[in-house]
XYZ file of C-alpha atoms in Angstrom:
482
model
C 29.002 -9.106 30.835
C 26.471 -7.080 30.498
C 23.839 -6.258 32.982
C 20.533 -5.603 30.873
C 20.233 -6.922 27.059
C 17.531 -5.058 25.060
C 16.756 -6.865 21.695
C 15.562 -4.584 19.331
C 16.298 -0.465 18.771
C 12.834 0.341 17.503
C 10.860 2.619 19.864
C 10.024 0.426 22.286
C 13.336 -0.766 22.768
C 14.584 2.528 22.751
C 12.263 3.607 25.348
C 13.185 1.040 27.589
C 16.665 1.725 27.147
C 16.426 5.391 28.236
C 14.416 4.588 31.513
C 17.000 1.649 32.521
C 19.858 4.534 31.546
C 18.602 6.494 34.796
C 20.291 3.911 36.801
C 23.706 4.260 38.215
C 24.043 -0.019 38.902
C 23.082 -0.731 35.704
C 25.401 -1.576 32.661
C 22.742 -1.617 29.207
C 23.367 -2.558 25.733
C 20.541 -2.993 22.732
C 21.417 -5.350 20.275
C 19.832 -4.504 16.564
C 19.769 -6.526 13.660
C 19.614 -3.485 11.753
C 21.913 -0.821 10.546
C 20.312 1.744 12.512
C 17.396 2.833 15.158
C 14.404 2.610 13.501
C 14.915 0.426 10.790
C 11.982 -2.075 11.478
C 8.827 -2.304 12.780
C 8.962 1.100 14.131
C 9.885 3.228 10.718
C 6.255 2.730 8.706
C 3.465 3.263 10.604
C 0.606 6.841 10.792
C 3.423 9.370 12.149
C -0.025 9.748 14.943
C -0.329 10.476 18.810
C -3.736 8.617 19.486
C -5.964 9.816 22.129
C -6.454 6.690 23.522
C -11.057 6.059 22.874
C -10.249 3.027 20.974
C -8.232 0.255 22.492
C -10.580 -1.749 25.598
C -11.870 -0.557 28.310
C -9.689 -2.201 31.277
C -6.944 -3.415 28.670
C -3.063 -2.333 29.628
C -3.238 -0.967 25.780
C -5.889 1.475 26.580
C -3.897 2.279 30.125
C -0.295 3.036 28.307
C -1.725 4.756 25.052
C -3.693 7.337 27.570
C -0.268 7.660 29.453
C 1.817 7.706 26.765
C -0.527 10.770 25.026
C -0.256 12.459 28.914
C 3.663 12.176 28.445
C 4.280 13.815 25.305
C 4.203 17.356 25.473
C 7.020 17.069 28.290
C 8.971 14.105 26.170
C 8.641 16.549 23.044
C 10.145 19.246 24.861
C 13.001 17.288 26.203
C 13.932 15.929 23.691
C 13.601 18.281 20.634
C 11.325 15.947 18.879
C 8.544 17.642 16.665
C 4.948 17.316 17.875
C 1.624 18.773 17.439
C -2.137 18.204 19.020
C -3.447 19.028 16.243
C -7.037 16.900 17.422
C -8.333 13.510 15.889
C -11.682 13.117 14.685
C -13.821 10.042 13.942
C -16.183 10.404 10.861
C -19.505 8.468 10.801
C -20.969 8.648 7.015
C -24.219 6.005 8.137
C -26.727 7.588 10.219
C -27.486 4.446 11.049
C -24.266 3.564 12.728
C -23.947 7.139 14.903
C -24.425 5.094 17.849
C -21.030 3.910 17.535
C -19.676 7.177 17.909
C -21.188 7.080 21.801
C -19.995 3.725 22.127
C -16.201 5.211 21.349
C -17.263 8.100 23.028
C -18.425 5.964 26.269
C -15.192 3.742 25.760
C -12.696 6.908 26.454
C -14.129 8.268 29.051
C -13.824 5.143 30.853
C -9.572 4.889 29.785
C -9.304 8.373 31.087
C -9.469 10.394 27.824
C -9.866 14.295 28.749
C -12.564 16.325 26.641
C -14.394 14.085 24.158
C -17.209 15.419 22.550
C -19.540 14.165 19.820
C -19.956 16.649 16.835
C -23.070 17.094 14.948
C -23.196 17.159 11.128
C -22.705 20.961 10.830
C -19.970 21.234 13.381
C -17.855 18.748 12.295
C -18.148 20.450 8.529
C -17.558 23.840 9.552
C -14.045 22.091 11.025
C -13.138 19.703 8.041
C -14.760 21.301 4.968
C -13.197 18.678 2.995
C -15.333 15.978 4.595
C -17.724 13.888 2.799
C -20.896 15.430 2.174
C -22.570 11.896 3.524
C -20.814 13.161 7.044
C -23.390 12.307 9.427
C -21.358 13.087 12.453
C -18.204 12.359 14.546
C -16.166 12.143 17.836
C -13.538 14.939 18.341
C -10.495 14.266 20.808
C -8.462 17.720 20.871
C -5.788 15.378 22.599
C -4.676 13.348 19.374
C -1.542 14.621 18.234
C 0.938 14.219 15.068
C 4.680 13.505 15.482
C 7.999 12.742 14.081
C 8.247 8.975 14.341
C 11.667 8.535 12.951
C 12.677 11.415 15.788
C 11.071 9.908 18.556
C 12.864 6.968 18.153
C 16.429 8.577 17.275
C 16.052 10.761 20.096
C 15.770 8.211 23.179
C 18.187 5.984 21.863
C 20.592 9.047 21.559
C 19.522 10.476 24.622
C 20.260 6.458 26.713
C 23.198 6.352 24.339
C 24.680 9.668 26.247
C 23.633 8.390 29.796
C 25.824 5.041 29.110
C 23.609 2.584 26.824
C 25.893 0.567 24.608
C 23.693 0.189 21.031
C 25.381 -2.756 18.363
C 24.109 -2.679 14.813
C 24.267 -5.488 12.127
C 23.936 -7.509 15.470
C 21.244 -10.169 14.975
C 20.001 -12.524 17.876
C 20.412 -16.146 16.922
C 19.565 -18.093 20.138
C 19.069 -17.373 23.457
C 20.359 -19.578 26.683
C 20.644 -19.480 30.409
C 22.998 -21.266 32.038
C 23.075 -22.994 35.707
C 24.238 -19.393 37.602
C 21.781 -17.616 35.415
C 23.571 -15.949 33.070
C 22.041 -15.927 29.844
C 24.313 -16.597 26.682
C 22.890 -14.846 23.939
C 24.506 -15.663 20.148
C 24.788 -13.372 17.604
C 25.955 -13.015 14.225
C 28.581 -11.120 15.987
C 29.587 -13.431 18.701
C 28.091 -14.085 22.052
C 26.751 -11.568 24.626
C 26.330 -12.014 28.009
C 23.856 -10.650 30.424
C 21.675 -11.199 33.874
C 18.678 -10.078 32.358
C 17.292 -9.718 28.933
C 14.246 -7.338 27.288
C 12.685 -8.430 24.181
C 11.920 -5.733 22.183
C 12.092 -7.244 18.705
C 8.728 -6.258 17.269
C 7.184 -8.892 14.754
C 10.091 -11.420 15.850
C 8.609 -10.868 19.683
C 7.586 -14.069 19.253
C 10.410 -15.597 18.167
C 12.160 -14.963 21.181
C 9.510 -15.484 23.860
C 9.394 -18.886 22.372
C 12.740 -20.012 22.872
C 12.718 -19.589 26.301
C 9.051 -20.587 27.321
C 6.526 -23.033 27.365
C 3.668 -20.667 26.782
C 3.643 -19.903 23.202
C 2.705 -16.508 21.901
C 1.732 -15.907 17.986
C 2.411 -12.384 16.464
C 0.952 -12.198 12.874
C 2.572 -9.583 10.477
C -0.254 -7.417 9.831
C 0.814 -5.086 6.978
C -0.357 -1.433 6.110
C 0.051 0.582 2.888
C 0.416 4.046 2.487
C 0.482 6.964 0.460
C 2.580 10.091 1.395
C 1.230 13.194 -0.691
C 3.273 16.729 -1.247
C 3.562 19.568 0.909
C 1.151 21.721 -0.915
C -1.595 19.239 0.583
C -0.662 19.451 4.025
C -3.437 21.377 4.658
C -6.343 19.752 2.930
C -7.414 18.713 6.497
C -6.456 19.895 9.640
C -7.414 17.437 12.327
C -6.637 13.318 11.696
C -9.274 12.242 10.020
C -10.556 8.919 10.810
C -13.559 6.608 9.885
C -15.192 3.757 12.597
C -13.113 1.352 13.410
C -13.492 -2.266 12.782
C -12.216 -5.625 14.170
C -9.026 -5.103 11.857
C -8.364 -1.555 13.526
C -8.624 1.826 13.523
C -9.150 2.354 9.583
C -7.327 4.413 6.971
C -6.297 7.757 8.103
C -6.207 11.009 6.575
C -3.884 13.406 8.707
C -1.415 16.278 8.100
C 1.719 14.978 8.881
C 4.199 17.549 11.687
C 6.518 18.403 8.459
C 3.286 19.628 6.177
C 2.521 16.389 4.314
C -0.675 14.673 3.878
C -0.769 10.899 4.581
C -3.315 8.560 3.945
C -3.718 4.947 5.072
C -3.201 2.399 6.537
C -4.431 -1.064 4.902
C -4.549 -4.053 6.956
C -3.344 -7.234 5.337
C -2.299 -10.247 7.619
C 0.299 -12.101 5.497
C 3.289 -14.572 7.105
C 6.482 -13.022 5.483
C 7.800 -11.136 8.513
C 10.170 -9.077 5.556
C 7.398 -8.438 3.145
C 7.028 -4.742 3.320
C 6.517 -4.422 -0.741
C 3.050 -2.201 -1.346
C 0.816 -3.726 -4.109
C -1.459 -1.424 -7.099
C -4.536 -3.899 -4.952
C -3.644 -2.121 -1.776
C -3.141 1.018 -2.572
C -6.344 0.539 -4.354
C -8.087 -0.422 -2.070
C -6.281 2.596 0.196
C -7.511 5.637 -1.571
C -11.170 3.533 -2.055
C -11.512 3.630 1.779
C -9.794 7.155 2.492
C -12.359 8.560 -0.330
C -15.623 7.274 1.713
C -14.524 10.379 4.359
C -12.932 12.730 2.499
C -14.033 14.333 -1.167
C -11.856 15.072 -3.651
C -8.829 13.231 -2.248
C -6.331 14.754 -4.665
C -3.899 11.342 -5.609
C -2.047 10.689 -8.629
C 0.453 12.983 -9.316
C 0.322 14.641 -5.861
C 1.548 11.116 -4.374
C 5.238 11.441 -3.694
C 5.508 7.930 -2.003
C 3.824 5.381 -1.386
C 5.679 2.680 1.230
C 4.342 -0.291 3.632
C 4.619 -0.986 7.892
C 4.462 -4.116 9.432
C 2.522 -3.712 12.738
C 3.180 -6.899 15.499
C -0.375 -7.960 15.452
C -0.599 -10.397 19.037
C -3.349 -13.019 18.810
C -5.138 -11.103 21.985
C -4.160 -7.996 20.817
C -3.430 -6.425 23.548
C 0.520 -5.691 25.150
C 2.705 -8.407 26.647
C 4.596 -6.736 28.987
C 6.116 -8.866 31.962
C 8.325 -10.978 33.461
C 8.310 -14.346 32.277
C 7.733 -16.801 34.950
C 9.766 -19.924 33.322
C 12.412 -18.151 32.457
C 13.898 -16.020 35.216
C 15.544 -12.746 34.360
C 13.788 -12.728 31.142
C 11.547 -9.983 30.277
C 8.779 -9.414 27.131
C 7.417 -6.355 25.391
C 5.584 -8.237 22.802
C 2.432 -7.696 20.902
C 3.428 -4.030 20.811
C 1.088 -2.863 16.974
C -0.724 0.267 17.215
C -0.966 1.912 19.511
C 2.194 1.793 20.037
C 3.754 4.595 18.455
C 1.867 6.375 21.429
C 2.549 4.180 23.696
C 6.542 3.906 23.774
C 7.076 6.147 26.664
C 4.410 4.820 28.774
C 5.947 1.306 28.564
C 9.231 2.717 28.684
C 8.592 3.915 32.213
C 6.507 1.079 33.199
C 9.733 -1.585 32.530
C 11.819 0.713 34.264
C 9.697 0.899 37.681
C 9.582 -2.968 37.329
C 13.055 -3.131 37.262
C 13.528 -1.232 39.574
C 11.615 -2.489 42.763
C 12.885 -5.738 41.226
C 16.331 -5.135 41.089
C 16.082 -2.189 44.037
C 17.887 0.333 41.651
C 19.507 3.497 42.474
C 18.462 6.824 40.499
C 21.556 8.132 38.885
C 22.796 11.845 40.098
C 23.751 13.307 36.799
C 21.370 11.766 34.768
C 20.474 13.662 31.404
C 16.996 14.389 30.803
C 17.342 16.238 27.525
C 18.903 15.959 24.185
C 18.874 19.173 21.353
C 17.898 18.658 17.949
C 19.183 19.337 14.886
C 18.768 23.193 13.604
C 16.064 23.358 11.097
C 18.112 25.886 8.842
C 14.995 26.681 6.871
C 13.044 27.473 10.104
C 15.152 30.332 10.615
C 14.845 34.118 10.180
C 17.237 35.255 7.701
C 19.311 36.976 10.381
C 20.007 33.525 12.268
C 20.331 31.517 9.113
C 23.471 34.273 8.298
C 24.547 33.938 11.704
C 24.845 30.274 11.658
C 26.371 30.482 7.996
C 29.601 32.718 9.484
C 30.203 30.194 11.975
C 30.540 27.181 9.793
C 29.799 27.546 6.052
C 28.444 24.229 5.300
C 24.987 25.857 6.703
C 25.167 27.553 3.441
C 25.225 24.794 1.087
C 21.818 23.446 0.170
C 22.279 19.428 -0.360
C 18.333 18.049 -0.774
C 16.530 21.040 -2.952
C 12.973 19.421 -2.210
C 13.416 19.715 1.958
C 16.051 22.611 1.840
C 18.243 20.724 3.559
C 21.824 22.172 4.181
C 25.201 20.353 4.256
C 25.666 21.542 8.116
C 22.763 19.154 9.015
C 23.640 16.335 7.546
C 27.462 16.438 8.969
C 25.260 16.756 11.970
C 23.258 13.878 11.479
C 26.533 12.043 10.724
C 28.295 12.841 13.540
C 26.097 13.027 16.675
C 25.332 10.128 19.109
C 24.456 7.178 17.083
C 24.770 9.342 13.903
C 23.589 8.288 10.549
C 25.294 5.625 8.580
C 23.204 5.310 5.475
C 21.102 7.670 3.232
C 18.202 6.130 5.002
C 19.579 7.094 8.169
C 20.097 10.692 6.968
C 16.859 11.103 5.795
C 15.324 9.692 9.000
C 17.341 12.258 10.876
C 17.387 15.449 8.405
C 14.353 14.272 6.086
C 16.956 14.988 2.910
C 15.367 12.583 0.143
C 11.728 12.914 1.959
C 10.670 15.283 -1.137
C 8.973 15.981 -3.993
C 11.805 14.265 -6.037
C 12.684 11.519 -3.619
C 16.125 11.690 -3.636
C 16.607 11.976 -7.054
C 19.001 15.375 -6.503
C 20.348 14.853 -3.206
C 21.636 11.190 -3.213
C 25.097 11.561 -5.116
C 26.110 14.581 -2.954
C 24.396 12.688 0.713
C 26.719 9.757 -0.698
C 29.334 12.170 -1.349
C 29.624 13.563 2.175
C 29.327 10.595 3.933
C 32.366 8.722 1.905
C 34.447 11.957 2.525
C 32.996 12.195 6.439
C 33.292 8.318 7.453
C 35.529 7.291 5.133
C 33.359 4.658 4.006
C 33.980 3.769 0.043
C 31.527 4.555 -2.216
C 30.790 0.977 -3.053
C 30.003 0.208 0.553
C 27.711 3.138 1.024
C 24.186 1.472 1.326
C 20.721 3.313 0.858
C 19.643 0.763 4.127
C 22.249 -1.136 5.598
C 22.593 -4.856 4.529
C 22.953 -5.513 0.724
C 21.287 -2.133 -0.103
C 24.623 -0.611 -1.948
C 23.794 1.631 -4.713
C 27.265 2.090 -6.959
C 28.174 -1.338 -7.275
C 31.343 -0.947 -9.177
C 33.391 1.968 -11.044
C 33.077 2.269 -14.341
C 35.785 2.711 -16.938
C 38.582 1.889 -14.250
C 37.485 5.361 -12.900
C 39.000 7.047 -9.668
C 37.455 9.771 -7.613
């Protein structure tokens, strides 16, 4: 038995699961219904480190998005994970409507954002040329940031993995009881688990969960957001993350560099009921490049568009975090409602479930607890002396497997083969971004397939681009063998 369940290995579960890993009395495991980390509600969403002006004054979303922001430069460094401040700004075309940029700017100052300053016309242009000319003005926060999603997540579940956290894939929650000695019984398509004390992490499905157990119903609408990923020779069309006034529906479509040199532009916001439906529609993205073109002139799109894809974000009907014990069910815990900000958010919450576990549970900090975690060499980062270095050492750093990414066979075997290592192309390209390019896979996906049949054994027909029924050969050909 087990003495923590987390539900859910998106970033919120994951973040959890790293602070309860400091604890030498407690025994953790995250159960995921998907193949991997990151494979839900956490995988789609702006790749963006909010400052923290936007979510209410006084709300526990404005109080963990400010934290969170404080924490990453330290969690970055940790953990290997890529990051930037590269500095968000919000663009106000109406001069009518400039009096919403105080009311943002009033609005972080009061959540505890650090060095806010409205722009005029002329200073915001001389920083983002590309802006609209109908640029009236706009708030600047130096302490927005780009990221690695996909990393962020990967590396605190590998990092809790290491300091003890059992993770189960393919594992999906089914029903949830607690017994007369308080043990709660929790079935799975696996079997049954086991624990004292349960965390539901599960995103869009929060609600779900929380309303098996309790009384007091929560709602969590899908709320779904298109985007468009454009080609690294964009990355620089603006600098800073590029946003317009927010409305009741949220912050707006984006324009931001991404940390790896893309430009991405969205997102929509589209409440539907399918908690699954992550297909984009030509009306979205539409309506997308409509909204990002109000801010930004001469949006290059159409054949600079590498990808376009959809994120769900768990959309609370008081939008704002659920994040407490609840009272009718004892030893039962929620992180619900957890949509943008998020992202930003994860470590913030992470640390705030672990101090309430703690004085709960009166925990013990662990002696040889392990703070950090090393990525995975960047091969094209490196001078040409290193790259040579690394080659003699183990050839497969010399093999180039994705063309678009330059993406060697050493990092994939890594990928493959470190804590919670990569199962699917998906999860290789979450990892090593091999299939993130220009030609989206197109090259890289036989010999990615190839190395993980040869390096998990896993047949060929099994091999899925995302877990589940996602297999790409589905049978040999001409009674073919390898």
């Amino acid at each position: 038995m087990y003495d923590v369940v987390i539900i859910g290995a998106g970033v919120t579960g994951s973040a959890v699961a790293r602070e309860l890993s400091r604890y030498s009395d407690l025994n953790v495991c995250v159960l995921e219904k998907g193949e991997d980390v990151c494979s839900g509600t956490s995988k789609a969403n702006s790749a963006i480190i909010h400052a923290g002006f936007d979510a209410a004054e006084g709300s526990l979303m404005a109080k963990l998005n400010v934290e969170g922001n404080e924490m990453m430069d330290d969690l970055a460094r940790d953990l290997d994970i890529p990051f930037k401040r590269n500095g968000s700004l919000v663009v106000c075309i109406h001069k009518e409507e400039l009096g919403g940029l105080k009311d943002l700017y009033d609005r972080g100052v009061a959540n505890g954002v650090k060095d806010l300053k409205i722009l005029s016309k002329e200073e915001v242009l001389e920083m983002e040329p590309n802006l609209s000319d109908n640029v009236e003005g706009a708030l600047y926060a130096p302490t927005g940031g780009i990221i690695c999603p996909f990393i962020l997540n990967i590396a605190m579940a590998e990092n809790a993995n290491v300091n003890g956290v059992d993770f189960f894939f393919n594992t999906e929650v089914q029903t949830l009881k607690q017994d007369e000695k308080k043990v709660w019984h929790i079935r799975t398509n696996n079997g049954e688990y086991k624990t004292k004390y349960v965390v539901n992490a599960a995103g869009v499905y929060a609600d779900k969960f929380h309303n098996m157990v309790s009384s007091k119903k929560i709602h969590i609408t899908p709320r779904r957001g298109d985007y468009c990923l454009l080609d690294h020779e964009m990355g620089d069309f603006v600098s800073h993350t590029i946003f317009p006034q927010p409305t009741k529906l949220g912050k707006g479509v984006l324009v931001s560099p991404t940390v790896h040199g893309n430009l991405i532009v969205g997102p929509t916001a589209i409440d539907i009921e399918d908690k699954e439906a992550t297909a984009t529609t030509a009306a979205g993205i539409g309506d997308l490049m409509a909204k990002a073109g109000m801010h930004v002139k001469n949006l290059p799109i159409g054949r600079k568009v590498i990808t376009s894809f959809a994120g769900l974000r768990a959309h609370e009907d008081n939008h704002e975090f659920i994040i407490d014990w609840v009272d009718e069910a004892p030893g039962f815990f929620d992180c619900a409602g957890i949509e943008s900000p998020g992202l930003t958010s994860s470590p913030a919450i992470g640390r705030m479930v672990g101090g309430m576990f703690k004085e709960k549970l009166g925990l013990k900090e662990k002696s040889d607890w392990i703070a950090t975690r090393k990525g995975i060499v960047e091969t094209k980062n490196l001078s040409i002396e290193e790259r040579n270095e690394l080659i003699k050492k183990n050839p497969a750093y010399g093999t180039i497997v994705c063309r678009c990414e330059s993406i060697t066979e050493g990092e994939i075997l890594d990928a493959i083969h470190r804590p919670l290592g990569a199962r699917s192309l998906d999860g290789v390209k979450r990892r090593v971004r091999a299939g993130m390019g220009r030609c989206q896979a197109g090259f890289c996906s036989p010999r990615t397939m190839e190395i993980l049949n040869r390096e998990l054994g896993i047949p060929m027909e099994e091999i899925t681009k995302s877990g589940g029924k996602s297999n790409i050969v589905l049978e040999r050909t001409k009674g073919g063998e390898d």
